[in-house]
PDB file of C-alpha atoms in Angstrom:
ATOM      1  CA  MET A 991      48.699 -31.700 -14.776  1.00 91.00           C
ATOM      2  CA  LEU A 992      46.359 -29.599 -16.631  1.00 95.00           C
ATOM      3  CA  LEU A 993      46.982 -30.626 -20.273  1.00 95.00           C
ATOM      4  CA  GLN A 994      49.217 -33.692 -21.692  1.00 95.00           C
ATOM      5  CA  GLY A 995      49.890 -34.416 -25.100  1.00 95.00           C
ATOM      6  CA  LYS A 996      51.947 -36.734 -27.111  1.00 95.00           C
ATOM      7  CA  ASN A 997      53.231 -37.171 -30.288  1.00 96.00           C
ATOM      8  CA  ILE A 998      51.027 -34.752 -31.898  1.00 96.00           C
ATOM      9  CA  PHE A 999      51.174 -35.297 -35.808  1.00 97.00           C
ATOM     10  CA  LYS A1000      49.191 -33.599 -38.035  1.00 97.00           C
ATOM     11  CA  THR A1001      49.030 -33.946 -42.055  1.00 96.00           C
ATOM     12  CA  TYR A1002      47.241 -31.920 -45.046  1.00 93.00           C
ATOM     13  CA  GLY A1003      48.045 -34.281 -48.026  1.00 92.00           C
ATOM     14  CA  ASN A1004      51.572 -34.539 -48.734  1.00 92.00           C
ATOM     15  CA  LEU A1005      52.004 -31.602 -46.142  1.00 93.00           C
ATOM     16  CA  LYS A1006      53.011 -32.502 -42.922  1.00 94.00           C
ATOM     17  CA  VAL A1007      52.338 -29.536 -40.668  1.00 95.00           C
ATOM     18  CA  LEU A1008      53.549 -31.096 -37.135  1.00 96.00           C
ATOM     19  CA  LYS A1009      55.476 -33.809 -36.758  1.00 95.00           C
ATOM     20  CA  GLY A1010      55.727 -35.517 -32.891  1.00 95.00           C
ATOM     21  CA  ILE A1011      54.830 -32.709 -30.585  1.00 96.00           C
ATOM     22  CA  HIS A1012      55.386 -33.294 -26.850  1.00 96.00           C
ATOM     23  CA  ILE A1013      53.236 -31.121 -24.735  1.00 95.00           C
ATOM     24  CA  ASP A1014      52.730 -30.744 -20.931  1.00 95.00           C
ATOM     25  CA  ILE A1015      50.793 -28.043 -19.331  1.00 95.00           C
ATOM     26  CA  LEU A1016      50.194 -27.387 -15.804  1.00 94.00           C
ATOM     27  CA  GLU A1017      47.092 -25.596 -14.051  1.00 92.00           C
ATOM     28  CA  GLY A1018      46.959 -21.582 -14.086  1.00 92.00           C
ATOM     29  CA  GLU A1019      50.291 -21.766 -16.187  1.00 94.00           C
ATOM     30  CA  ILE A1020      50.265 -18.735 -19.122  1.00 94.00           C
ATOM     31  CA  VAL A1021      51.882 -20.328 -21.869  1.00 95.00           C
ATOM     32  CA  SER A1022      53.022 -19.061 -25.071  1.00 95.00           C
ATOM     33  CA  ILE A1023      53.569 -20.386 -28.798  1.00 95.00           C
ATOM     34  CA  ILE A1024      55.558 -18.644 -30.604  1.00 94.00           C
ATOM     35  CA  GLY A1025      57.590 -18.775 -33.544  1.00 93.00           C
ATOM     36  CA  PRO A1026      56.965 -17.973 -37.580  1.00 91.00           C
ATOM     37  CA  SER A1027      54.300 -18.167 -39.691  1.00 87.00           C
ATOM     38  CA  GLY A1028      53.983 -21.852 -41.397  1.00 88.00           C
ATOM     39  CA  ALA A1029      55.304 -22.946 -38.306  1.00 92.00           C
ATOM     40  CA  GLY A1030      52.086 -24.706 -36.981  1.00 93.00           C
ATOM     41  CA  LYS A1031      51.006 -22.549 -34.136  1.00 94.00           C
ATOM     42  CA  THR A1032      47.516 -21.981 -35.608  1.00 93.00           C
ATOM     43  CA  THR A1033      47.079 -25.923 -35.969  1.00 95.00           C
ATOM     44  CA  LEU A1034      48.541 -27.465 -32.743  1.00 96.00           C
ATOM     45  CA  LEU A1035      45.663 -24.427 -30.874  1.00 95.00           C
ATOM     46  CA  HIS A1036      43.274 -25.966 -32.474  1.00 94.00           C
ATOM     47  CA  ILE A1037      44.550 -29.419 -32.315  1.00 95.00           C
ATOM     48  CA  LEU A1038      44.249 -28.286 -27.964  1.00 95.00           C
ATOM     49  CA  GLY A1039      41.251 -26.509 -28.363  1.00 93.00           C
ATOM     50  CA  THR A1040      39.536 -29.807 -29.967  1.00 93.00           C
ATOM     51  CA  LEU A1041      38.247 -27.572 -32.922  1.00 91.00           C
ATOM     52  CA  GLU A1042      40.835 -29.877 -35.127  1.00 92.00           C
ATOM     53  CA  LYS A1043      41.597 -33.907 -34.698  1.00 92.00           C
ATOM     54  CA  ALA A1044      45.580 -35.018 -34.777  1.00 94.00           C
ATOM     55  CA  ASP A1045      46.014 -37.591 -37.295  1.00 93.00           C
ATOM     56  CA  GLU A1046      45.198 -41.324 -35.642  1.00 90.00           C
ATOM     57  CA  ARG A1047      47.754 -43.154 -34.341  1.00 90.00           C
ATOM     58  CA  LYS A1048      49.095 -45.579 -31.673  1.00 91.00           C
ATOM     59  CA  ASP A1049      51.512 -43.231 -29.843  1.00 92.00           C
ATOM     60  CA  TYR A1050      49.211 -40.282 -30.115  1.00 93.00           C
ATOM     61  CA  TYR A1051      47.608 -39.266 -27.070  1.00 93.00           C
ATOM     62  CA  LEU A1052      45.759 -35.592 -25.403  1.00 94.00           C
ATOM     63  CA  SER A1053      44.081 -35.666 -22.178  1.00 94.00           C
ATOM     64  CA  ILE A1054      42.436 -31.681 -20.772  1.00 92.00           C
ATOM     65  CA  ASP A1055      41.761 -32.176 -16.847  1.00 90.00           C
ATOM     66  CA  GLY A1056      42.180 -35.578 -16.937  1.00 89.00           C
ATOM     67  CA  ILE A1057      40.109 -36.468 -19.416  1.00 88.00           C
ATOM     68  CA  PRO A1058      41.086 -38.227 -22.417  1.00 91.00           C
ATOM     69  CA  ILE A1059      40.393 -36.474 -25.710  1.00 88.00           C
ATOM     70  CA  ASN A1060      41.098 -39.030 -28.310  1.00 81.00           C
ATOM     71  CA  HIS A1061      37.974 -41.122 -28.876  1.00 79.00           C
ATOM     72  CA  GLN A1062      35.329 -38.629 -27.750  1.00 83.00           C
ATOM     73  CA  SER A1063      32.735 -38.461 -30.054  1.00 86.00           C
ATOM     74  CA  SER A1064      32.205 -34.891 -32.156  1.00 87.00           C
ATOM     75  CA  LYS A1065      28.509 -34.129 -30.170  1.00 88.00           C
ATOM     76  CA  GLN A1066      31.245 -35.046 -26.595  1.00 89.00           C
ATOM     77  CA  LEU A1067      33.881 -32.839 -27.926  1.00 89.00           C
ATOM     78  CA  ALA A1068      31.169 -30.263 -28.546  1.00 88.00           C
ATOM     79  CA  GLN A1069      30.264 -30.690 -25.344  1.00 86.00           C
ATOM     80  CA  PHE A1070      33.019 -30.668 -23.489  1.00 88.00           C
ATOM     81  CA  ARG A1071      33.953 -27.292 -25.194  1.00 87.00           C
ATOM     82  CA  ASN A1072      31.261 -25.200 -24.392  1.00 84.00           C
ATOM     83  CA  GLN A1073      31.898 -26.880 -20.389  1.00 85.00           C
ATOM     84  CA  SER A1074      35.629 -27.101 -20.235  1.00 88.00           C
ATOM     85  CA  LEU A1075      37.715 -24.753 -22.701  1.00 92.00           C
ATOM     86  CA  GLY A1076      37.123 -20.731 -23.607  1.00 91.00           C
ATOM     87  CA  PHE A1077      38.145 -19.076 -27.043  1.00 91.00           C
ATOM     88  CA  VAL A1078      39.428 -16.137 -28.279  1.00 88.00           C
ATOM     89  CA  PHE A1079      40.663 -15.072 -31.942  1.00 83.00           C
ATOM     90  CA  GLN A1080      42.940 -12.432 -32.897  1.00 74.00           C
ATOM     91  CA  PHE A1081      38.580 -11.240 -35.395  1.00 73.00           C
ATOM     92  CA  HIS A1082      36.052 -11.206 -32.227  1.00 74.00           C
ATOM     93  CA  GLY A1083      34.222 -13.168 -33.533  1.00 79.00           C
ATOM     94  CA  LEU A1084      30.960 -11.624 -31.663  1.00 91.00           C
ATOM     95  CA  LEU A1085      27.677 -11.711 -33.788  1.00 93.00           C
ATOM     96  CA  PRO A1086      26.786  -8.362 -34.853  1.00 92.00           C
ATOM     97  CA  GLU A1087      22.952  -8.324 -34.527  1.00 95.00           C
ATOM     98  CA  PHE A1088      23.376  -9.209 -30.224  1.00 95.00           C
ATOM     99  CA  THR A1089      24.377  -6.563 -27.486  1.00 96.00           C
ATOM    100  CA  ALA A1090      27.648  -7.108 -26.031  1.00 96.00           C
ATOM    101  CA  LEU A1091      25.305  -8.890 -22.725  1.00 96.00           C
ATOM    102  CA  GLU A1092      23.516 -11.370 -24.806  1.00 96.00           C
ATOM    103  CA  ASN A1093      27.171 -11.991 -26.756  1.00 95.00           C
ATOM    104  CA  VAL A1094      28.794 -13.153 -23.545  1.00 95.00           C
ATOM    105  CA  SER A1095      25.457 -14.970 -22.466  1.00 95.00           C
ATOM    106  CA  PHE A1096      25.073 -17.391 -25.456  1.00 93.00           C
ATOM    107  CA  PRO A1097      27.646 -20.185 -24.242  1.00 91.00           C
ATOM    108  CA  ALA A1098      26.188 -21.067 -20.684  1.00 93.00           C
ATOM    109  CA  LEU A1099      22.403 -20.167 -22.873  1.00 93.00           C
ATOM    110  CA  ILE A1100      23.594 -23.602 -24.305  1.00 90.00           C
ATOM    111  CA  HIS A1101      24.777 -25.209 -21.072  1.00 90.00           C
ATOM    112  CA  GLY A1102      21.257 -25.026 -20.362  1.00 92.00           C
ATOM    113  CA  VAL A1103      21.484 -21.869 -17.794  1.00 93.00           C
ATOM    114  CA  SER A1104      18.358 -20.385 -17.729  1.00 95.00           C
ATOM    115  CA  LYS A1105      18.463 -16.944 -19.338  1.00 94.00           C
ATOM    116  CA  LYS A1106      17.839 -14.557 -15.822  1.00 95.00           C
ATOM    117  CA  LYS A1107      20.963 -16.393 -14.898  1.00 95.00           C
ATOM    118  CA  ALA A1108      22.969 -16.633 -17.769  1.00 95.00           C
ATOM    119  CA  LYS A1109      22.083 -12.545 -18.728  1.00 95.00           C
ATOM    120  CA  LYS A1110      23.138 -11.824 -14.835  1.00 95.00           C
ATOM    121  CA  LEU A1111      26.872 -14.078 -15.285  1.00 94.00           C
ATOM    122  CA  ALA A1112      27.407 -12.251 -18.170  1.00 95.00           C
ATOM    123  CA  MET A1113      26.880  -9.191 -16.664  1.00 95.00           C
ATOM    124  CA  GLU A1114      29.416  -9.732 -13.698  1.00 92.00           C
ATOM    125  CA  LEU A1115      32.050 -10.551 -16.086  1.00 91.00           C
ATOM    126  CA  LEU A1116      31.564  -7.292 -18.087  1.00 93.00           C
ATOM    127  CA  GLU A1117      31.798  -5.554 -14.978  1.00 91.00           C
ATOM    128  CA  LYS A1118      35.174  -7.228 -14.462  1.00 87.00           C
ATOM    129  CA  LEU A1119      36.448  -6.436 -17.350  1.00 85.00           C
ATOM    130  CA  ASN A1120      35.297  -2.520 -17.138  1.00 85.00           C
ATOM    131  CA  ILE A1121      33.093  -2.487 -19.709  1.00 88.00           C
ATOM    132  CA  GLN A1122      29.359  -2.871 -18.516  1.00 93.00           C
ATOM    133  CA  ASN A1123      28.887   0.519 -19.613  1.00 94.00           C
ATOM    134  CA  GLN A1124      28.445  -0.634 -23.239  1.00 92.00           C
ATOM    135  CA  ALA A1125      26.577  -4.352 -22.608  1.00 95.00           C
ATOM    136  CA  HIS A1126      23.493  -2.703 -24.689  1.00 96.00           C
ATOM    137  CA  GLN A1127      25.520  -2.013 -27.132  1.00 95.00           C
ATOM    138  CA  LYS A1128      26.273  -3.614 -30.232  1.00 95.00           C
ATOM    139  CA  PRO A1129      29.868  -4.539 -31.378  1.00 93.00           C
ATOM    140  CA  ASN A1130      30.158  -2.659 -34.267  1.00 92.00           C
ATOM    141  CA  THR A1131      29.477   0.537 -31.930  1.00 95.00           C
ATOM    142  CA  LEU A1132      32.508  -0.816 -29.743  1.00 93.00           C
ATOM    143  CA  SER A1133      36.295   0.188 -30.481  1.00 88.00           C
ATOM    144  CA  GLY A1134      38.928  -2.926 -30.853  1.00 84.00           C
ATOM    145  CA  GLY A1135      39.728  -2.975 -27.007  1.00 85.00           C
ATOM    146  CA  GLU A1136      36.260  -3.493 -26.070  1.00 89.00           C
ATOM    147  CA  GLN A1137      34.937  -5.935 -28.648  1.00 89.00           C
ATOM    148  CA  GLN A1138      38.383  -7.970 -26.942  1.00 86.00           C
ATOM    149  CA  ARG A1139      37.056  -7.404 -23.730  1.00 89.00           C
ATOM    150  CA  VAL A1140      33.579  -9.080 -24.718  1.00 93.00           C
ATOM    151  CA  ALA A1141      34.708 -11.741 -26.602  1.00 91.00           C
ATOM    152  CA  VAL A1142      36.857 -12.625 -23.090  1.00 89.00           C
ATOM    153  CA  ALA A1143      34.037 -12.062 -21.161  1.00 91.00           C
ATOM    154  CA  ARG A1144      32.320 -14.920 -23.285  1.00 93.00           C
ATOM    155  CA  ALA A1145      35.268 -16.951 -23.440  1.00 91.00           C
ATOM    156  CA  LEU A1146      35.145 -17.023 -19.514  1.00 91.00           C
ATOM    157  CA  ILE A1147      31.038 -16.889 -18.583  1.00 92.00           C
ATOM    158  CA  ASN A1148      30.820 -21.174 -18.134  1.00 91.00           C
ATOM    159  CA  HIS A1149      34.415 -21.181 -15.939  1.00 90.00           C
ATOM    160  CA  PRO A1150      36.949 -23.323 -18.331  1.00 91.00           C
ATOM    161  CA  LYS A1151      39.896 -24.510 -16.735  1.00 90.00           C
ATOM    162  CA  LEU A1152      41.703 -23.599 -20.428  1.00 94.00           C
ATOM    163  CA  VAL A1153      41.590 -20.621 -22.271  1.00 94.00           C
ATOM    164  CA  LEU A1154      42.957 -20.587 -25.369  1.00 94.00           C
ATOM    165  CA  ALA A1155      44.019 -16.910 -27.475  1.00 92.00           C
ATOM    166  CA  ASP A1156      45.103 -16.950 -30.992  1.00 91.00           C
ATOM    167  CA  GLU A1157      46.557 -13.833 -31.837  1.00 87.00           C
ATOM    168  CA  PRO A1158      44.423 -12.131 -29.954  1.00 83.00           C
ATOM    169  CA  THR A1159      46.194  -8.813 -30.406  1.00 79.00           C
ATOM    170  CA  GLY A1160      47.177  -9.314 -33.691  1.00 76.00           C
ATOM    171  CA  ASN A1161      44.386  -5.687 -34.598  1.00 76.00           C
ATOM    172  CA  LEU A1162      45.020  -3.954 -31.700  1.00 76.00           C
ATOM    173  CA  ASP A1163      47.431  -0.778 -31.098  1.00 80.00           C
ATOM    174  CA  SER A1164      49.667  -0.899 -28.773  1.00 83.00           C
ATOM    175  CA  ASP A1165      48.124   0.629 -25.823  1.00 82.00           C
ATOM    176  CA  ASN A1166      45.087  -1.979 -26.248  1.00 80.00           C
ATOM    177  CA  ALA A1167      47.338  -4.516 -26.749  1.00 83.00           C
ATOM    178  CA  ASP A1168      49.636  -3.893 -23.481  1.00 84.00           C
ATOM    179  CA  ALA A1169      45.838  -3.749 -21.593  1.00 83.00           C
ATOM    180  CA  LEU A1170      44.017  -7.031 -22.521  1.00 81.00           C
ATOM    181  CA  HIS A1171      47.523  -8.905 -22.293  1.00 83.00           C
ATOM    182  CA  GLU A1172      47.244  -6.973 -18.006  1.00 84.00           C
ATOM    183  CA  LEU A1173      43.693  -8.543 -17.996  1.00 85.00           C
ATOM    184  CA  PHE A1174      45.104 -11.501 -19.096  1.00 87.00           C
ATOM    185  CA  PHE A1175      47.449 -12.134 -15.966  1.00 88.00           C
ATOM    186  CA  ASP A1176      44.434 -10.345 -13.705  1.00 88.00           C
ATOM    187  CA  ILE A1177      41.889 -12.760 -14.917  1.00 88.00           C
ATOM    188  CA  ARG A1178      44.238 -15.997 -14.130  1.00 90.00           C
ATOM    189  CA  ASN A1179      44.785 -14.565 -10.659  1.00 89.00           C
ATOM    190  CA  GLN A1180      40.742 -14.124 -10.042  1.00 86.00           C
ATOM    191  CA  PHE A1181      39.779 -17.091 -11.820  1.00 85.00           C
ATOM    192  CA  GLY A1182      42.790 -19.761 -11.694  1.00 88.00           C
ATOM    193  CA  CYS A1183      42.114 -20.698 -15.388  1.00 91.00           C
ATOM    194  CA  CYS A1184      44.868 -21.398 -17.922  1.00 94.00           C
ATOM    195  CA  PHE A1185      45.916 -19.710 -21.005  1.00 94.00           C
ATOM    196  CA  VAL A1186      47.742 -20.795 -24.261  1.00 95.00           C
ATOM    197  CA  ILE A1187      48.503 -17.888 -26.396  1.00 93.00           C
ATOM    198  CA  VAL A1188      49.530 -18.150 -29.777  1.00 93.00           C
ATOM    199  CA  THR A1189      50.976 -14.846 -30.756  1.00 90.00           C
ATOM    200  CA  HIS A1190      53.852 -12.453 -32.332  1.00 87.00           C
ATOM    201  CA  ASN A1191      53.776  -9.793 -29.790  1.00 83.00           C
ATOM    202  CA  GLN A1192      57.387 -10.234 -28.115  1.00 84.00           C
ATOM    203  CA  LYS A1193      56.357  -8.227 -25.008  1.00 82.00           C
ATOM    204  CA  LEU A1194      53.347 -10.642 -24.504  1.00 82.00           C
ATOM    205  CA  ALA A1195      55.066 -13.900 -25.231  1.00 87.00           C
ATOM    206  CA  LYS A1196      58.182 -12.902 -22.523  1.00 88.00           C
ATOM    207  CA  GLN A1197      55.600 -12.318 -19.771  1.00 88.00           C
ATOM    208  CA  ALA A1198      54.165 -16.053 -19.902  1.00 91.00           C
ATOM    209  CA  ASP A1199      55.384 -18.555 -17.467  1.00 93.00           C
ATOM    210  CA  LYS A1200      56.232 -21.190 -20.204  1.00 94.00           C
ATOM    211  CA  ILE A1201      56.979 -20.011 -23.704  1.00 95.00           C
ATOM    212  CA  ILE A1202      56.617 -22.796 -26.651  1.00 95.00           C
ATOM    213  CA  THR A1203      59.158 -22.365 -29.733  1.00 95.00           C
ATOM    214  CA  LEU A1204      57.500 -23.891 -33.040  1.00 94.00           C
ATOM    215  CA  LYS A1205      59.676 -24.306 -35.568  1.00 94.00           C
ATOM    216  CA  ASP A1206      58.936 -26.801 -38.771  1.00 92.00           C
ATOM    217  CA  GLY A1207      56.468 -28.461 -37.024  1.00 93.00           C
ATOM    218  CA  GLN A1208      58.471 -29.167 -34.441  1.00 94.00           C
ATOM    219  CA  ILE A1209      59.537 -27.779 -30.563  1.00 95.00           C
ATOM    220  CA  VAL A1210      62.745 -26.068 -30.851  1.00 89.00           C
TER     221      VAL A1210
END
């Protein structure tokens, strides 16, 4: 089991966003999380990705790759995210002043990899994602599809077992969205990593190994 979560609750003031989520994800699975706006999909993804903390409860439990997340410090969580998780968001989040190659390299540099090796790893990923010709271009010169491929390469550079994606095709046209969907499955087959994807795209959702439907903060 790659990820296990039990009794995940999240409350903001008087607003109960998540109301006791239980979730199990196997290694190598592609899992889609669907549901109406306001159902708690992004909040759940952020908790699974350690970007947010769930409500403190005695019966709450979250582990990723055998590591209990509950009582990790902020510093420990930041290190864990860098080493073990990858993130792809609807808005690519690339740093505009740096090239595609440099953007992909940053997580490896933070991990302590040398600049030379980080750039080598980044170029290898850009080649695998068929975007090596844009390696020295800045994000504003790339198409939406190219920007998302760079973001995917950045997510993969530290070889995470788990990649979390929040509406990754939300800003893409149908052709680029389809291409990105195929890329996720190719990456899973090549690298063996698991994807958890929040999406409104029914085509992508139906292609997943597992579909989790949220409504009013609960799995239905």
